[in-house]
Short mmCIF file of C-alpha atoms in Angstrom, two decimals:
data_model
loop_
_atom_site.label_atom_id
_atom_site.label_comp_id
_atom_site.label_asym_id
_atom_site.label_seq_id
_atom_site.Cartn_x
_atom_site.Cartn_y
_atom_site.Cartn_z
CA MET T 266 -103.40 -132.25 -84.39
CA TYR T 267 -106.90 -129.81 -82.98
CA ASN T 268 -109.85 -130.15 -84.46
CA VAL T 269 -112.40 -126.69 -84.70
CA ASP T 270 -115.44 -125.92 -85.51
CA THR T 271 -115.62 -122.77 -86.37
CA HIS T 272 -119.52 -121.89 -86.13
CA ALA T 273 -121.91 -121.72 -83.66
CA HIS T 274 -123.82 -119.88 -81.18
CA VAL T 275 -124.55 -119.03 -77.59
CA PHE T 276 -127.67 -117.20 -76.42
CA SER T 277 -130.18 -117.42 -73.40
CA GLN T 278 -133.92 -116.63 -73.77
CA HIS T 279 -133.94 -114.17 -71.40
CA ASP T 280 -131.56 -112.11 -72.89
CA HIS T 281 -132.59 -108.67 -74.35
CA PHE T 282 -132.42 -108.58 -78.41
CA VAL T 283 -132.85 -105.83 -81.02
CA GLU T 284 -136.06 -104.74 -81.92
CA ASN T 285 -137.51 -105.59 -85.67
CA ALA T 286 -135.28 -108.76 -84.92
CA ARG T 287 -135.86 -111.35 -88.18
CA TYR T 288 -135.62 -114.14 -85.51
CA THR T 289 -135.74 -114.50 -81.64
CA PRO T 290 -134.89 -117.78 -79.41
CA SER T 291 -137.63 -119.30 -76.79
CA TYR T 292 -134.42 -121.10 -75.35
CA THR T 293 -131.22 -121.14 -74.22
CA ALA T 294 -127.83 -122.07 -75.71
CA SER T 295 -124.80 -122.68 -73.08
CA VAL T 296 -121.44 -122.00 -73.53
CA GLU T 297 -121.52 -125.24 -71.20
CA ALA T 298 -123.92 -127.21 -74.22
CA PHE T 299 -121.58 -126.65 -76.33
CA LEU T 300 -118.37 -127.47 -75.08
CA GLU T 301 -119.83 -130.68 -74.10
CA LEU T 302 -121.00 -131.17 -77.24
CA LEU T 303 -117.25 -130.64 -78.79
CA ASP T 304 -115.87 -132.72 -76.20
CA ALA T 305 -117.88 -135.61 -77.48
CA HIS T 306 -117.17 -134.98 -80.35
CA GLN T 307 -113.56 -134.55 -79.71
CA PHE T 308 -112.77 -131.18 -81.09
CA GLN T 309 -110.20 -128.89 -78.98
CA TYR T 310 -111.53 -125.44 -80.15
CA GLY T 311 -114.02 -123.96 -81.28
CA VAL T 312 -115.81 -120.34 -83.15
CA LEU T 313 -118.90 -118.46 -81.59
CA ILE T 314 -120.74 -116.77 -84.05
CA GLN T 315 -122.79 -113.06 -83.15
CA PRO T 316 -126.14 -114.06 -83.80
CA SER T 317 -128.17 -111.38 -85.50
CA PHE T 318 -130.67 -110.64 -82.83
CA TYR T 319 -127.94 -109.64 -80.15
CA GLY T 320 -127.53 -107.03 -83.00
CA THR T 321 -123.80 -105.07 -81.96
CA ASP T 322 -123.89 -106.36 -78.30
CA ASN T 323 -121.36 -108.87 -78.33
CA SER T 324 -121.37 -109.24 -74.25
CA VAL T 325 -122.87 -112.46 -74.15
CA MET T 326 -120.69 -114.13 -76.55
CA LEU T 327 -117.46 -112.76 -75.28
CA GLN T 328 -118.48 -113.71 -71.76
CA ALA T 329 -118.75 -117.53 -73.07
CA VAL T 330 -115.24 -116.97 -74.73
CA ALA T 331 -113.99 -115.84 -71.27
CA GLU T 332 -115.86 -118.50 -69.56
CA SER T 333 -114.00 -121.37 -72.06
CA LYS T 334 -110.27 -121.10 -70.89
CA GLY T 335 -108.67 -120.45 -74.02
CA ARG T 336 -110.78 -122.81 -76.20
CA LEU T 337 -113.51 -120.56 -78.06
CA LYS T 338 -112.73 -117.64 -80.34
CA ALA T 339 -115.40 -115.19 -81.72
CA VAL T 340 -116.36 -113.47 -84.53
CA ILE T 341 -118.45 -110.12 -83.47
CA VAL T 342 -120.75 -107.67 -85.26
CA VAL T 343 -120.08 -103.97 -85.21
CA ASP T 344 -120.43 -100.60 -86.73
CA PRO T 345 -118.44 -99.56 -89.90
CA ASP T 346 -117.11 -96.61 -88.07
CA ILE T 347 -115.65 -98.51 -84.49
CA SER T 348 -112.33 -97.25 -83.79
CA ALA T 349 -109.01 -99.32 -83.87
CA GLU T 350 -108.77 -99.06 -80.10
CA ASP T 351 -111.92 -100.81 -79.58
CA LEU T 352 -111.11 -103.65 -81.91
CA GLN T 353 -107.70 -104.00 -80.00
CA GLN T 354 -109.88 -104.42 -77.26
CA TYR T 355 -112.29 -107.26 -79.08
CA HIS T 356 -108.76 -108.88 -80.30
CA GLN T 357 -108.05 -109.53 -76.87
CA GLN T 358 -110.92 -111.07 -75.65
CA GLY T 359 -110.96 -113.42 -78.31
CA ALA T 360 -112.61 -111.97 -81.66
CA ARG T 361 -111.05 -112.41 -84.89
CA GLY T 362 -113.33 -111.14 -87.37
CA ILE T 363 -116.48 -109.08 -87.74
CA ARG T 364 -119.74 -110.57 -89.57
CA LEU T 365 -121.96 -109.28 -91.79
CA ASN T 366 -125.81 -110.62 -91.69
CA LEU T 367 -127.38 -109.68 -95.13
CA PHE T 368 -130.28 -111.39 -94.90
CA GLY T 369 -133.36 -108.94 -95.46
CA LYS T 370 -131.01 -106.20 -95.31
CA ASP T 371 -129.61 -104.32 -98.66
CA ILE T 372 -125.94 -104.82 -99.66
CA PRO T 373 -123.74 -102.03 -98.05
CA ASP T 374 -121.32 -100.21 -99.79
CA VAL T 375 -118.29 -101.06 -98.66
CA SER T 376 -116.46 -98.13 -100.59
CA THR T 377 -117.24 -95.68 -98.05
CA PRO T 378 -114.07 -93.87 -96.14
CA GLN T 379 -115.66 -95.49 -92.98
CA TRP T 380 -114.75 -99.29 -94.77
CA GLN T 381 -111.38 -98.39 -95.73
CA VAL T 382 -110.31 -97.55 -92.25
CA LEU T 383 -112.14 -100.32 -91.14
CA ALA T 384 -110.43 -102.88 -93.87
CA LYS T 385 -106.87 -101.01 -92.74
CA ASN T 386 -107.97 -102.06 -89.40
CA LEU T 387 -108.62 -105.62 -89.22
CA LYS T 388 -106.00 -106.43 -91.98
CA SER T 389 -103.35 -105.27 -89.61
CA LEU T 390 -105.12 -107.09 -86.58
CA GLY T 391 -105.13 -110.66 -89.15
CA TRP T 392 -109.12 -110.41 -88.79
CA HIS T 393 -111.58 -111.12 -91.49
CA VAL T 394 -114.83 -110.33 -92.98
CA GLU T 395 -117.34 -112.67 -92.59
CA LEU T 396 -120.37 -112.68 -94.89
CA HIS T 397 -123.92 -114.42 -94.51
CA CYS T 398 -125.83 -113.85 -97.60
CA PRO T 399 -127.05 -115.32 -100.89
CA PRO T 400 -124.51 -115.66 -104.28
CA ASP T 401 -126.05 -112.64 -105.76
CA TYR T 402 -125.03 -110.44 -103.08
CA LEU T 403 -120.98 -112.02 -102.70
CA LEU T 404 -120.73 -111.24 -106.91
CA ALA T 405 -120.85 -107.40 -105.51
CA LEU T 406 -118.99 -107.78 -102.38
CA LEU T 407 -116.10 -110.34 -103.32
CA PRO T 408 -114.84 -107.83 -105.90
CA ALA T 409 -115.07 -104.85 -103.98
CA LEU T 410 -113.81 -106.11 -100.31
CA LYS T 411 -110.45 -107.94 -102.73
CA GLN T 412 -109.64 -104.12 -103.20
CA TYR T 413 -108.70 -104.02 -99.38
CA GLY T 414 -106.71 -107.27 -99.63
CA VAL T 415 -108.26 -108.24 -96.22
CA ASN T 416 -109.62 -111.80 -95.80
CA VAL T 417 -113.29 -112.76 -96.54
CA VAL T 418 -115.22 -116.02 -94.93
CA ILE T 419 -118.80 -117.02 -96.43
CA ASP T 420 -120.59 -118.74 -94.82
CA HIS T 421 -122.93 -122.08 -95.33
CA LEU T 422 -121.12 -122.48 -99.35
CA GLY T 423 -123.13 -119.41 -100.00
CA ARG T 424 -126.15 -119.90 -98.87
CA PRO T 425 -127.80 -121.13 -102.39
CA ALA T 426 -131.56 -121.31 -102.02
CA TYR T 427 -133.43 -124.71 -102.53
CA GLU T 428 -134.41 -124.28 -105.56
CA GLN T 429 -131.44 -122.16 -106.78
CA ASP T 430 -129.39 -124.47 -109.93
CA LEU T 431 -125.90 -124.74 -108.86
CA ASP T 432 -125.13 -124.89 -112.57
CA GLY T 433 -126.68 -122.16 -112.99
CA GLU T 434 -124.97 -118.24 -114.32
CA VAL T 435 -125.42 -117.04 -110.13
CA PHE T 436 -123.66 -119.72 -108.31
CA GLN T 437 -121.17 -120.50 -111.30
CA GLN T 438 -120.14 -116.99 -111.17
CA PHE T 439 -120.19 -116.79 -107.27
CA ILE T 440 -117.38 -120.41 -107.47
CA ALA T 441 -115.02 -118.52 -109.98
CA LEU T 442 -114.89 -115.42 -107.76
CA LEU T 443 -113.13 -117.53 -105.32
CA ASP T 444 -109.55 -116.78 -104.55
CA PRO T 445 -107.74 -118.98 -102.37
CA GLU T 446 -104.88 -115.97 -101.56
CA TYR T 447 -108.27 -114.04 -99.78
CA HIS T 448 -111.43 -116.28 -99.50
CA TRP T 449 -112.21 -119.02 -97.07
CA ILE T 450 -115.64 -120.91 -96.64
CA LYS T 451 -117.73 -122.39 -94.17
CA LEU T 452 -118.70 -126.14 -95.13
CA SER T 453 -122.17 -125.64 -92.85
CA GLY T 454 -125.70 -125.49 -92.30
CA LEU T 455 -126.00 -127.83 -95.69
CA TYR T 456 -130.17 -128.19 -93.66
CA ARG T 457 -130.26 -124.75 -94.76
CA LEU T 458 -129.59 -125.31 -98.69
CA ALA T 459 -131.49 -128.18 -99.74
CA PRO T 460 -135.02 -130.36 -99.07
CA SER T 461 -134.41 -133.07 -96.27
CA GLY T 462 -132.79 -136.20 -98.37
CA GLN T 463 -130.80 -134.22 -101.10
CA ALA T 464 -127.74 -132.38 -98.72
CA VAL T 465 -125.13 -134.91 -99.29
CA GLU T 466 -126.02 -134.68 -102.85
CA ARG T 467 -125.82 -130.43 -103.32
CA GLY T 468 -123.13 -130.38 -100.70
CA LYS T 469 -120.64 -132.54 -102.60
CA LYS T 470 -121.64 -131.23 -105.90
CA ILE T 471 -120.36 -127.82 -104.01
CA TYR T 472 -117.78 -128.96 -102.63
CA ASP T 473 -116.37 -130.43 -106.00
CA MET T 474 -116.99 -127.10 -107.37
CA LEU T 475 -114.73 -125.89 -104.78
CA LYS T 476 -111.77 -127.97 -105.06
CA ALA T 477 -111.24 -127.61 -108.77
CA GLN T 478 -111.47 -124.09 -107.58
CA GLY T 479 -107.86 -124.06 -105.40
CA MET T 480 -110.36 -123.99 -102.44
CA LEU T 481 -109.68 -126.71 -100.27
CA THR T 482 -106.65 -125.53 -98.32
CA ARG T 483 -109.20 -122.52 -97.50
CA ILE T 484 -112.53 -125.01 -96.51
CA VAL T 485 -113.55 -124.72 -92.86
CA TRP T 486 -116.10 -127.01 -90.83
CA GLY T 487 -119.19 -125.81 -88.86
CA SER T 488 -121.85 -127.58 -87.02
CA ASP T 489 -123.73 -124.27 -86.65
CA TRP T 490 -125.05 -125.55 -83.52
CA PRO T 491 -127.99 -124.69 -82.15
CA HIS T 492 -129.77 -124.65 -85.70
CA THR T 493 -131.52 -122.17 -85.16
CA GLN T 494 -135.04 -122.47 -86.49
CA HIS T 495 -134.13 -125.97 -87.43
CA GLU T 496 -133.38 -127.32 -84.04
CA HIS T 497 -137.02 -130.05 -84.86
CA GLU T 498 -135.03 -131.28 -87.64
CA THR T 499 -131.51 -131.70 -87.37
CA GLY T 500 -129.17 -131.55 -84.74
CA TYR T 501 -124.85 -131.79 -83.44
CA ALA T 502 -124.59 -135.68 -84.93
CA GLU T 503 -126.54 -135.08 -87.88
CA ASN T 504 -124.97 -132.74 -89.08
CA TRP T 505 -120.56 -134.69 -88.59
CA GLN T 506 -122.58 -136.90 -89.87
CA LEU T 507 -123.01 -135.31 -93.27
CA PHE T 508 -119.31 -133.64 -93.16
CA HIS T 509 -118.08 -137.38 -92.94
CA GLU T 510 -120.70 -137.75 -95.96
CA ILE T 511 -119.15 -135.52 -98.26
CA VAL T 512 -115.68 -135.18 -97.36
CA GLN T 513 -114.44 -139.13 -97.64
CA ASN T 514 -110.92 -138.53 -97.89
CA GLU T 515 -109.32 -138.66 -94.19
CA ASP T 516 -106.42 -136.39 -95.58
CA GLU T 517 -109.21 -133.88 -96.63
CA ARG T 518 -110.64 -134.12 -93.48
CA VAL T 519 -107.64 -133.30 -91.53
CA GLN T 520 -106.90 -130.10 -94.02
CA ILE T 521 -110.84 -129.01 -93.17
CA LEU T 522 -111.34 -129.58 -88.97
CA SER T 523 -107.65 -129.25 -88.38
CA ALA T 524 -105.12 -127.25 -90.54
CA ASN T 525 -106.96 -124.63 -92.21
CA PRO T 526 -109.09 -123.70 -89.59
CA CYS T 527 -105.89 -123.86 -86.98
CA GLN T 528 -104.61 -120.85 -90.00
CA LEU T 529 -107.60 -118.76 -90.17
CA PHE T 530 -108.52 -118.49 -86.48
CA GLY T 531 -104.95 -118.70 -84.70
CA PHE T 532 -105.70 -121.76 -82.66
#
């Protein structure tokens, strides 16, 4: 049995960042530090996610994957017109999906000829599309992407805002759209979804909804290390503890930490 942390970031404060980035770090999160945390919490594998402030320059993250000697894989950010040859090269470097970080952006049109080609190439590689966006965006994107038959991974339990009613129409429509044949969801970033003290309650509620929707075999866990913009209020150990408080059944924990992510990322 191999445990996998499916969501973390590495970066250096000294790197070049894209213009007009919503956030840029003032510290370094090294691959060595992440691997030490994996070891301390009995994780064999991890997945690095491209931060928005690097844009489509995935080189820092892929260098970290190379240095990990097979322990890490990556989810990259690319332009929709990327060639099949470039995707294949990224695959050989350990990439297994592309990310759309849509906070502060419009909903993209994924029906274009470029997207039709991209989705076909992603599916042929066994890759997925990772969506980091609010629930109302998911109402548009999940049906639009489903036509391609490509796997979709949803970040941070769909990112409902603090004040969003989980029993309200938008979030319930999102839950109803989830299909275990095509969709995966990350139990991660709980401190982004709830005020302090309510993370367990809201996390449990969403987790129960996901199980009722038949999604247990499609849930994965991620630490979201180093918890950008929330570094002073949480940490790796706190998120590990939150997971145990939300998922109290040991068989379900094994499913989420091992069986599911090994299938999704090919560990």
